């Protein structure tokens, strides 16, 4: 069967940050062997996602940081990227200045996925958490006090932390500029919320549509996810899977509700689609 299966990673394929079930992996390998094109999409950086995709033994496409960069794997050939410009980030930096704390500015895979951050703008508890994030990066982070200290011309993602009310206020402030923005729970500390901001075309849904267009892929499109940054992904698919413990907005448009990732629910959901529709 020819078609595309586009899957979120955290909370859909995996229930922890560092592993994927061998049974899920074997199941996906089997689908690829029957002609399905696999695409994995994540809010993770390329280096952070590596611990998951390095276990795949078949070709697939990988979209990182919500579609800011897309790669053909396992050769790690970049298909395209959608980065915010320096002027974009400077504008966002100015808009965010009245809000509490600060943000992380990601630099992309070619720079080792390091972040710029303002340590003086974060409290001790937040700095301790940021240290965990820095350990995932393949390059040391760089502190800055003003935006003039930031180098580079393109940036895949801004990550802003805070309470949900503050994040929604920040999002409302940014929305008129038409950047892609979505509020999700952190994959490392589930109780922590963050706002992801990127290029207007850096969404999982656009990444899927663009892959289909660029490579003239044919056949049905199946997508699965659990968080709000997966909403555009499901909207771009013909067959939609939402995880049982995921966001209500996804479940509202899903064709199938899958058991959670710790029960390997993606297998049950995909198997149901295969047997019902194909």
Short mmCIF file of C-alpha atoms in Angstrom, two decimals:
data_model
loop_
_atom_site.label_atom_id
_atom_site.label_comp_id
_atom_site.label_asym_id
_atom_site.label_seq_id
_atom_site.Cartn_x
_atom_site.Cartn_y
_atom_site.Cartn_z
CA UNK A 1 0.00 0.00 0.00
CA UNK A 2 1.33 3.45 -0.92
CA UNK A 3 0.56 6.30 1.44
CA UNK A 4 2.01 8.49 4.19
CA UNK A 5 1.97 7.86 7.94
CA UNK A 6 2.92 11.03 9.83
CA UNK A 7 3.49 10.62 13.56
CA UNK A 8 4.30 12.86 16.48
CA UNK A 9 7.00 11.45 18.79
CA UNK A 10 6.48 12.46 22.43
CA UNK A 11 3.22 11.19 23.88
CA UNK A 12 2.33 9.39 20.64
CA UNK A 13 5.19 7.00 19.89
CA UNK A 14 6.96 7.34 23.24
CA UNK A 15 6.02 7.84 26.88
CA UNK A 16 9.49 8.86 28.05
CA UNK A 17 12.11 11.11 26.51
CA UNK A 18 14.78 8.56 25.69
CA UNK A 19 13.26 5.36 24.32
CA UNK A 20 10.75 3.88 21.94
CA UNK A 21 9.14 0.49 22.41
CA UNK A 22 10.78 -2.24 20.28
CA UNK A 23 7.27 -3.48 19.46
CA UNK A 24 6.23 -0.05 18.14
CA UNK A 25 9.48 0.19 16.21
CA UNK A 26 9.02 -3.23 14.60
CA UNK A 27 5.43 -2.39 13.70
CA UNK A 28 6.47 0.82 11.92
CA UNK A 29 9.30 -0.97 10.14
CA UNK A 30 6.73 -3.50 8.89
CA UNK A 31 4.46 -0.77 7.53
CA UNK A 32 7.37 0.88 5.73
CA UNK A 33 8.22 -2.50 4.21
CA UNK A 34 4.75 -2.73 2.67
CA UNK A 35 5.10 0.62 0.89
CA UNK A 36 4.08 3.25 3.41
CA UNK A 37 6.19 6.41 3.67
CA UNK A 38 7.00 7.24 7.29
CA UNK A 39 7.32 10.77 8.63
CA UNK A 40 8.14 11.67 12.24
CA UNK A 41 7.38 15.17 13.46
CA UNK A 42 8.43 16.69 16.75
CA UNK A 43 8.93 19.88 18.69
CA UNK A 44 12.33 18.50 19.72
CA UNK A 45 15.61 19.72 18.34
CA UNK A 46 17.46 17.46 15.91
CA UNK A 47 20.04 16.47 18.53
CA UNK A 48 17.36 15.70 21.15
CA UNK A 49 15.32 13.64 18.68
CA UNK A 50 18.44 11.65 17.73
CA UNK A 51 18.07 9.29 20.69
CA UNK A 52 14.72 8.16 19.22
CA UNK A 53 15.27 8.16 15.44
CA UNK A 54 18.70 6.50 15.69
CA UNK A 55 16.82 3.25 16.41
CA UNK A 56 15.05 3.27 13.04
CA UNK A 57 16.43 0.84 10.48
CA UNK A 58 14.35 2.07 7.53
CA UNK A 59 14.18 5.35 5.53
CA UNK A 60 11.85 8.04 6.85
CA UNK A 61 11.42 11.80 6.94
CA UNK A 62 11.98 13.81 10.09
CA UNK A 63 10.55 17.26 10.89
CA UNK A 64 12.07 18.89 13.97
CA UNK A 65 11.10 21.97 15.98
CA UNK A 66 7.54 21.79 14.61
CA UNK A 67 8.66 21.73 10.98
CA UNK A 68 11.35 24.41 11.06
CA UNK A 69 13.76 21.83 9.60
CA UNK A 70 12.90 18.69 7.61
CA UNK A 71 15.39 15.89 6.89
CA UNK A 72 15.51 12.75 4.78
CA UNK A 73 16.74 10.00 7.08
CA UNK A 74 18.89 8.11 7.81
CA UNK A 75 21.35 10.08 5.66
CA UNK A 76 20.36 13.28 7.50
CA UNK A 77 19.96 15.22 4.24
CA UNK A 78 18.13 18.47 4.85
CA UNK A 79 15.06 18.81 2.63
CA UNK A 80 14.29 22.42 3.58
CA UNK A 81 14.04 24.80 6.51
CA UNK A 82 11.78 27.68 7.59
CA UNK A 83 13.61 29.95 10.04
CA UNK A 84 12.68 33.28 11.54
CA UNK A 85 14.95 36.11 10.43
CA UNK A 86 17.05 38.21 12.76
CA UNK A 87 14.58 41.07 12.35
CA UNK A 88 11.71 38.72 13.22
CA UNK A 89 13.37 37.73 16.47
CA UNK A 90 14.30 41.31 17.32
CA UNK A 91 10.64 42.28 16.93
CA UNK A 92 9.52 39.40 19.17
CA UNK A 93 12.24 40.26 21.69
CA UNK A 94 10.81 43.78 21.98
CA UNK A 95 7.25 42.51 22.35
CA UNK A 96 8.23 40.07 25.10
CA UNK A 97 10.20 42.59 27.16
CA UNK A 98 7.24 43.61 29.42
CA UNK A 99 6.50 39.99 30.37
CA UNK A 100 8.06 38.11 33.32
CA UNK A 101 11.19 36.02 32.83
CA UNK A 102 12.53 35.50 29.31
CA UNK A 103 12.82 32.99 26.49
CA UNK A 104 15.14 30.48 24.86
CA UNK A 105 16.28 31.23 21.32
CA UNK A 106 17.26 28.11 19.36
CA UNK A 107 19.90 28.24 16.63
CA UNK A 108 19.23 25.06 14.61
CA UNK A 109 20.96 21.76 13.88
CA UNK A 110 23.98 23.19 12.04
CA UNK A 111 24.91 25.09 15.22
CA UNK A 112 24.47 22.06 17.46
CA UNK A 113 21.00 23.15 18.57
CA UNK A 114 22.38 25.42 21.25
CA UNK A 115 20.28 28.17 22.80
CA UNK A 116 20.76 31.80 23.58
CA UNK A 117 19.29 32.70 26.97
CA UNK A 118 19.29 35.46 29.56
CA UNK A 119 20.29 33.79 32.86
CA UNK A 120 19.67 36.98 34.81
CA UNK A 121 16.01 36.93 33.75
CA UNK A 122 15.25 33.53 35.31
CA UNK A 123 14.80 32.53 38.94
CA UNK A 124 16.82 29.73 40.64
CA UNK A 125 14.17 27.04 40.06
CA UNK A 126 13.91 27.86 36.37
CA UNK A 127 17.69 27.99 35.96
CA UNK A 128 17.92 24.49 37.45
CA UNK A 129 15.42 23.25 34.87
CA UNK A 130 17.23 25.03 32.03
CA UNK A 131 20.40 23.21 33.06
CA UNK A 132 18.61 19.93 32.30
CA UNK A 133 17.72 21.22 28.85
CA UNK A 134 21.26 22.36 28.18
CA UNK A 135 22.56 18.85 28.89
CA UNK A 136 20.49 17.58 25.94
CA UNK A 137 22.16 19.98 23.52
CA UNK A 138 25.28 18.92 21.67
CA UNK A 139 26.76 22.41 22.09
CA UNK A 140 27.01 24.68 25.16
CA UNK A 141 24.40 27.40 25.45
CA UNK A 142 25.32 31.07 25.21
CA UNK A 143 24.18 33.75 27.63
CA UNK A 144 23.22 37.21 26.40
CA UNK A 145 22.01 40.35 28.09
CA UNK A 146 20.74 42.25 25.05
CA UNK A 147 19.73 41.08 21.60
CA UNK A 148 22.78 42.82 20.13
CA UNK A 149 24.83 40.00 21.66
CA UNK A 150 23.08 37.37 19.54
CA UNK A 151 24.83 36.13 16.42
CA UNK A 152 23.22 34.53 13.38
CA UNK A 153 20.63 35.41 10.75
CA UNK A 154 18.14 32.55 11.04
CA UNK A 155 16.45 30.95 14.07
CA UNK A 156 14.07 27.97 14.09
CA UNK A 157 12.29 28.42 17.41
CA UNK A 158 11.62 30.58 20.44
CA UNK A 159 10.50 28.82 23.61
CA UNK A 160 8.84 30.90 26.34
CA UNK A 161 7.95 29.42 29.75
CA UNK A 162 5.27 30.54 32.17
CA UNK A 163 1.82 29.89 33.59
CA UNK A 164 -0.94 29.22 31.09
CA UNK A 165 -2.56 32.66 31.60
CA UNK A 166 0.77 34.41 30.98
CA UNK A 167 1.49 32.25 27.93
CA UNK A 168 -1.90 33.06 26.42
CA UNK A 169 -1.26 36.76 27.01
CA UNK A 170 2.11 36.44 25.26
CA UNK A 171 0.50 34.53 22.41
CA UNK A 172 -2.17 37.21 21.98
CA UNK A 173 0.58 39.82 21.77
CA UNK A 174 2.45 37.87 19.09
CA UNK A 175 -0.52 36.64 17.03
CA UNK A 176 -1.00 39.86 14.98
CA UNK A 177 2.48 39.26 13.51
CA UNK A 178 1.26 35.89 12.17
CA UNK A 179 4.12 33.78 13.49
CA UNK A 180 3.31 30.14 14.21
CA UNK A 181 2.67 29.82 17.95
CA UNK A 182 1.27 27.09 20.15
CA UNK A 183 1.07 26.41 23.87
CA UNK A 184 2.00 22.89 25.00
CA UNK A 185 3.17 20.90 28.02
CA UNK A 186 6.86 20.16 28.30
CA UNK A 187 7.96 16.60 27.41
CA UNK A 188 10.62 16.58 30.15
CA UNK A 189 8.55 18.00 33.02
CA UNK A 190 4.89 17.45 32.17
CA UNK A 191 3.63 20.01 34.69
CA UNK A 192 5.55 22.78 32.95
CA UNK A 193 3.90 24.79 30.15
CA UNK A 194 5.61 26.62 27.32
CA UNK A 195 4.82 28.67 24.24
CA UNK A 196 6.56 27.72 21.01
CA UNK A 197 7.01 30.47 18.41
CA UNK A 198 8.39 29.98 14.91
CA UNK A 199 8.26 30.99 11.26
CA UNK A 200 4.67 31.16 9.93
CA UNK A 201 5.30 28.02 7.86
CA UNK A 202 7.04 26.12 10.67
CA UNK A 203 4.10 23.92 11.62
CA UNK A 204 3.71 20.17 11.52
CA UNK A 205 0.75 20.45 9.19
CA UNK A 206 2.67 22.53 6.66
CA UNK A 207 5.65 20.16 6.92
CA UNK A 208 3.41 17.23 5.96
CA UNK A 209 1.74 19.08 3.08
CA UNK A 210 5.08 20.37 1.79
CA UNK A 211 6.59 16.86 1.84
CA UNK A 212 3.66 15.52 -0.18
CA UNK A 213 4.01 18.38 -2.66
CA UNK A 214 7.80 18.27 -3.07
CA UNK A 215 8.00 14.52 -3.66
CA UNK A 216 4.60 14.08 -5.35
CA UNK A 217 3.67 11.46 -2.77
CA UNK A 218 0.47 9.59 -3.52
CA UNK A 219 -2.04 7.68 -1.47
CA UNK A 220 -3.89 8.18 1.80
CA UNK A 221 -2.41 10.27 4.61
CA UNK A 222 -2.62 9.09 8.22
CA UNK A 223 -1.52 11.31 11.11
CA UNK A 224 -1.36 10.88 14.88
CA UNK A 225 -0.59 13.23 17.76
CA UNK A 226 -1.44 14.26 21.29
CA UNK A 227 -0.52 17.93 21.85
CA UNK A 228 -1.69 21.26 20.48
CA UNK A 229 1.32 21.51 18.15
CA UNK A 230 -0.12 18.38 16.47
CA UNK A 231 -3.46 20.01 15.63
CA UNK A 232 -2.30 21.29 12.24
CA UNK A 233 -0.84 17.83 11.54
CA UNK A 234 -4.16 16.09 12.05
CA UNK A 235 -5.93 18.77 10.01
CA UNK A 236 -3.62 17.96 7.08
CA UNK A 237 -4.42 14.22 7.17
CA UNK A 238 -7.19 12.12 5.69
CA UNK A 239 -7.24 9.75 8.67
CA UNK A 240 -6.71 11.32 12.10
CA UNK A 241 -5.57 9.63 15.31
CA UNK A 242 -5.58 11.40 18.67
CA UNK A 243 -4.12 9.91 21.82
CA UNK A 244 -6.55 9.20 24.63
CA UNK A 245 -4.59 11.29 27.13
CA UNK A 246 -4.01 14.13 24.67
CA UNK A 247 -5.55 17.54 24.06
CA UNK A 248 -9.34 17.72 23.73
CA UNK A 249 -9.02 19.79 20.56
CA UNK A 250 -7.34 16.86 18.80
CA UNK A 251 -9.84 14.31 20.06
CA UNK A 252 -12.67 16.51 18.76
CA UNK A 253 -11.53 16.07 15.14
CA UNK A 254 -10.06 12.54 15.35
CA UNK A 255 -11.40 9.50 13.53
CA UNK A 256 -9.82 7.23 16.14
CA UNK A 257 -8.86 7.73 19.79
CA UNK A 258 -5.79 5.63 20.57
CA UNK A 259 -4.80 4.24 23.96
CA UNK A 260 -1.90 6.16 25.52
CA UNK A 261 1.71 5.74 24.47
CA UNK A 262 2.67 3.69 27.52
CA UNK A 263 0.17 1.08 26.28
CA UNK A 264 1.64 1.25 22.75
CA UNK A 265 -1.73 2.55 21.59
CA UNK A 266 -0.45 3.74 18.23
CA UNK A 267 -0.23 0.09 17.12
CA UNK A 268 -3.89 -0.56 17.92
CA UNK A 269 -4.98 2.64 16.17
CA UNK A 270 -2.94 2.11 13.02
CA UNK A 271 -3.94 -1.55 12.89
CA UNK A 272 -7.60 -0.54 13.08
CA UNK A 273 -7.18 1.89 10.18
CA UNK A 274 -5.35 -0.69 8.07
CA UNK A 275 -8.01 -3.35 8.62
CA UNK A 276 -10.97 -1.00 8.26
CA UNK A 277 -9.99 1.13 5.27
CA UNK A 278 -7.32 -0.76 3.35
#
